[in-house]
CSV table of C-alpha atoms in Angstrom, one decimal:
chain,number,residue,atom,x,y,z
A,285,MET,CA,122.2,126.5,85.8
A,286,ASN,CA,119.0,124.8,86.8
A,287,ILE,CA,116.2,127.9,87.0
A,288,ASP,CA,115.1,125.4,90.1
A,289,SER,CA,117.7,126.6,92.3
A,290,TYR,CA,115.8,130.1,92.4
A,291,LYS,CA,112.1,128.2,93.1
A,292,LEU,CA,111.4,130.4,96.4
A,293,LEU,CA,112.5,133.6,94.9
A,294,ILE,CA,110.7,133.2,91.8
A,295,SER,CA,107.5,132.2,93.8
A,296,ASN,CA,107.6,135.4,96.0
A,297,LEU,CA,108.2,138.2,93.0
A,298,ALA,CA,105.9,141.2,93.3
A,299,VAL,CA,104.7,140.5,89.5
A,300,ARG,CA,101.5,141.9,89.6
A,301,GLN,CA,103.3,145.3,91.2
A,302,GLN,CA,106.0,145.7,89.0
A,303,CYS,CA,105.5,149.2,87.5
A,304,PHE,CA,106.9,151.8,85.0
A,305,THR,CA,106.7,155.3,84.6
A,306,THR,CA,106.3,157.3,82.1
A,307,LYS,CA,105.9,161.2,80.9
A,308,ARG,CA,103.0,162.7,78.5
A,309,THR,CA,105.6,164.7,76.5
A,310,THR,CA,106.4,161.2,75.1
A,311,TRP,CA,103.4,160.7,73.8
A,312,LYS,CA,102.5,164.4,71.9
A,313,LYS,CA,103.2,163.7,68.5
A,314,ALA,CA,100.7,160.7,68.8
A,315,GLU,CA,98.4,163.1,70.4
A,316,ASN,CA,98.4,165.6,67.5
A,317,GLN,CA,97.6,163.2,64.7
A,318,ILE,CA,95.0,161.2,66.9
A,319,GLU,CA,92.5,162.9,68.1
A,320,TRP,CA,91.2,160.1,70.5
A,321,LEU,CA,94.6,159.4,72.0
A,322,LYS,CA,94.5,163.0,73.1
A,323,LYS,CA,91.0,162.5,75.0
A,324,LEU,CA,92.7,159.1,76.6
A,325,ASN,CA,95.5,160.8,77.7
A,326,GLU,CA,93.5,163.2,79.4
A,327,LYS,CA,91.9,160.7,81.4
A,328,LEU,CA,94.8,158.7,81.7
A,329,PHE,CA,97.2,161.5,83.0
A,330,GLY,CA,94.8,164.3,84.0
A,331,ASP,CA,96.5,167.6,85.6
A,332,ASN,CA,100.1,164.8,85.8
A,333,GLN,CA,103.2,165.2,83.3
A,334,THR,CA,103.8,161.4,84.6
A,335,LEU,CA,102.1,158.3,84.7
A,336,THR,CA,103.1,155.3,86.6
A,337,ILE,CA,101.3,152.0,85.6
A,338,SER,CA,101.5,148.4,87.4
A,339,ARG,CA,100.9,145.4,85.5
A,340,GLN,CA,98.2,145.0,88.1
A,341,ASP,CA,96.8,148.4,86.6
A,342,ILE,CA,96.5,147.1,83.4
A,343,PHE,CA,94.4,143.7,84.6
A,344,GLU,CA,92.0,145.6,85.8
A,345,THR,CA,91.6,147.6,82.6
A,346,THR,CA,88.1,146.5,81.2
A,347,GLU,CA,87.8,148.7,78.1
A,348,LEU,CA,90.1,147.0,75.3
A,349,ARG,CA,91.5,150.2,73.6
A,350,GLU,CA,92.7,151.9,76.9
A,351,LEU,CA,94.1,148.7,78.0
A,352,ILE,CA,96.2,148.6,74.1
A,353,ILE,CA,97.6,152.2,75.1
A,354,LYS,CA,98.2,151.3,78.8
A,355,THR,CA,100.4,148.3,77.9
A,356,ILE,CA,102.4,150.3,75.2
A,357,TYR,CA,103.1,153.0,77.7
A,358,TRP,CA,103.9,150.5,80.5
A,359,GLY,CA,106.3,148.5,78.5
A,360,TYR,CA,108.1,151.8,76.5
A,361,THR,CA,108.1,154.3,79.0
A,362,GLY,CA,110.6,156.3,76.1
A,363,GLY,CA,108.2,155.9,73.3
A,364,MET,CA,108.3,153.1,70.7
A,365,ARG,CA,110.8,153.6,67.9
A,366,GLY,CA,110.3,155.9,64.5
A,367,ASN,CA,106.2,155.9,63.8
A,368,HIS,CA,105.5,152.7,65.1
A,369,PHE,CA,103.3,154.1,67.4
A,370,ILE,CA,101.3,156.3,65.3
A,371,ASN,CA,101.0,153.2,63.0
A,372,ILE,CA,99.6,151.0,65.3
A,373,LEU,CA,97.2,153.4,66.1
A,374,LYS,CA,96.2,153.9,62.6
A,375,HIS,CA,95.6,150.3,62.0
A,376,ILE,CA,93.8,150.4,65.9
A,377,ASP,CA,90.3,148.6,64.8
A,378,LEU,CA,92.6,145.7,63.1
A,379,VAL,CA,94.5,145.4,66.6
A,380,GLU,CA,91.2,145.7,68.4
A,381,ASN,CA,89.2,143.3,66.0
A,382,SER,CA,92.0,140.5,66.1
A,383,PHE,CA,92.2,140.4,69.9
A,384,LYS,CA,88.2,140.2,70.2
A,385,LYS,CA,88.3,137.4,67.6
A,386,LEU,CA,90.5,135.7,70.0
A,387,LYS,CA,89.1,135.9,73.0
A,388,HIS,CA,85.7,134.6,71.6
A,389,ILE,CA,87.3,131.5,70.9
A,390,ALA,CA,87.1,129.0,74.1
A,391,LYS,CA,90.1,127.1,73.0
A,392,PRO,CA,92.8,129.0,70.9
A,393,THR,CA,95.3,126.7,69.2
A,394,THR,CA,98.3,127.0,66.8
A,395,ASP,CA,96.2,127.9,63.9
A,396,ASP,CA,94.4,130.8,65.6
A,397,PHE,CA,98.2,131.9,66.8
A,398,ASN,CA,99.3,131.3,62.7
A,399,GLN,CA,96.2,133.5,61.9
A,400,LEU,CA,96.9,136.4,64.5
A,401,MET,CA,100.3,136.5,63.2
A,402,ALA,CA,99.5,136.9,59.6
A,403,SER,CA,96.9,139.8,60.6
A,404,PHE,CA,99.7,141.8,62.1
A,405,LYS,CA,102.1,141.4,59.2
A,406,SER,CA,100.2,144.7,57.7
A,407,VAL,CA,100.6,146.6,60.8
A,408,ALA,CA,104.5,147.7,60.6
A,409,GLY,CA,105.7,147.9,64.5
A,410,LEU,CA,103.6,145.8,66.1
A,411,GLY,CA,106.2,142.6,66.4
A,412,LEU,CA,105.9,139.8,69.0
A,413,SER,CA,107.7,142.1,71.8
A,414,THR,CA,104.0,144.2,71.8
A,415,TYR,CA,101.8,141.7,71.0
A,416,SER,CA,103.0,139.1,73.5
A,417,LYS,CA,102.6,141.9,76.0
A,418,LEU,CA,98.9,142.3,74.8
A,419,LEU,CA,98.4,138.5,74.7
A,420,TYR,CA,99.5,138.6,78.2
A,421,PHE,CA,97.4,141.5,79.9
A,422,LEU,CA,94.7,140.0,78.1
A,423,GLN,CA,94.7,136.9,79.5
A,424,LEU,CA,95.0,134.4,76.5
A,425,THR,CA,95.8,131.0,76.0
A,426,PHE,CA,97.3,128.9,73.0
A,427,ASN,CA,97.0,125.0,73.2
A,428,GLY,CA,96.2,125.5,76.8
A,429,ASN,CA,99.7,127.4,77.8
A,430,PRO,CA,99.1,131.2,79.2
A,431,CYS,CA,100.4,133.5,77.3
A,432,LEU,CA,103.4,135.8,78.4
A,433,ILE,CA,105.8,138.3,77.4
A,434,LEU,CA,108.4,137.5,74.9
A,435,ASP,CA,110.9,140.4,74.3
A,436,GLN,CA,114.6,140.8,73.5
A,437,ARG,CA,115.8,140.7,76.9
A,438,LEU,CA,114.3,137.0,77.4
A,439,ILE,CA,115.3,136.2,73.8
A,440,ASP,CA,119.1,137.2,75.0
A,441,VAL,CA,118.6,134.9,78.0
A,442,PHE,CA,117.6,132.1,75.9
A,443,LYS,CA,120.7,132.4,73.7
A,444,SER,CA,123.0,132.6,76.5
A,445,LYS,CA,121.7,128.9,77.6
A,446,THR,CA,122.1,129.9,81.4
A,447,TYR,CA,119.0,127.5,82.2
A,448,SER,CA,119.4,124.3,81.2
A,449,GLU,CA,115.2,123.9,81.0
A,450,PHE,CA,115.1,126.1,78.2
A,451,ASP,CA,118.1,124.4,76.1
A,452,LEU,CA,115.2,124.0,73.4
A,453,LEU,CA,115.5,127.8,72.9
A,454,SER,CA,118.8,128.5,72.4
A,455,GLY,CA,118.8,128.9,68.6
A,456,ILE,CA,116.1,131.5,68.8
A,457,ARG,CA,117.0,134.8,67.6
A,458,TYR,CA,114.2,138.1,67.1
A,459,ASP,CA,113.5,137.1,63.5
A,460,ASN,CA,112.5,133.7,64.3
A,461,ALA,CA,110.8,134.0,68.0
A,462,GLU,CA,107.4,133.8,66.7
A,463,LYS,CA,107.7,130.7,65.5
A,464,LYS,CA,109.2,129.7,68.8
A,465,TYR,CA,106.6,131.5,71.0
A,466,LEU,CA,104.4,128.9,71.4
A,467,ASP,CA,107.4,126.7,72.7
A,468,PHE,CA,108.3,128.9,74.8
A,469,LEU,CA,104.8,129.1,76.4
A,470,ARG,CA,104.3,125.2,76.5
A,471,LEU,CA,108.3,125.1,78.6
A,472,THR,CA,107.2,128.1,81.1
A,473,ASN,CA,104.0,126.8,81.7
A,474,GLU,CA,105.4,123.3,82.1
A,475,ILE,CA,108.4,124.8,84.6
A,476,SER,CA,105.6,126.6,86.8
A,477,LYS,CA,103.9,123.5,87.2
A,478,GLU,CA,106.9,121.9,88.3
A,479,GLN,CA,107.8,124.8,90.6
A,480,GLU,CA,104.5,125.2,92.1
A,481,THR,CA,104.7,128.9,90.6
A,482,GLU,CA,103.1,130.9,88.0
A,483,GLY,CA,104.4,131.6,84.3
A,484,GLU,CA,104.2,135.1,84.6
A,485,ASN,CA,107.1,134.6,87.9
A,486,ILE,CA,109.4,133.2,85.7
A,487,GLU,CA,109.3,135.2,82.9
A,488,GLN,CA,109.9,138.1,85.2
A,489,PHE,CA,112.5,136.0,86.8
A,490,LEU,CA,114.1,135.9,83.1
A,491,PHE,CA,113.4,139.7,82.7
A,492,ILE,CA,114.7,141.1,86.2
A,493,PHE,CA,117.8,138.2,86.9
A,494,GLY,CA,118.5,136.3,83.5
A,495,THR,CA,121.8,136.8,82.7
A,496,ASN,CA,122.8,138.5,86.0
A,497,LEU,CA,123.6,135.6,88.1
A,498,LYS,CA,126.6,134.1,89.1
A,499,THR,CA,126.8,130.4,90.7
């Protein structure tokens, strides 16, 4: 199948309006251990028990720690596995400093990405699915290619060999996805230019429709 067949659909997706809703009770365990999270949740949730966050809401967030939390709430509405969330919060300074360092590099390269991966190895639970979301919302690039979200759902699409443009990623698995992440960015950026759309539109199309279309 050729992704170009869905060019019109892809270009008209309401990407920035995509939203998800999470419950405050989902994050109570972490609140009980991390005092600053409780204060932040009081700001975010207010008197409500639920919080609906769109992509645009996150892009408009200027404070880094709040952006990190909103991204996790948006991407993991039912909570993260095990103690991953609490563990990430316990390493929040390392996470923030790693992204701040990247933000100050004019043109991040493959070496910078490898350094980021190495710095996150000590943070259990902070895998590609999570930090690619953060890279995307921080609007970072590597080798001139805008960062995008790469999670298990997209990996399954590439493994299925549904779209010929992504044949290079057909051997991808979650355990080798980090090594192929920059190839994913490059390919998606090339395709987006050909389709005169944005890479995030292609990413969202693959997430929503990836293996759910039949010619």
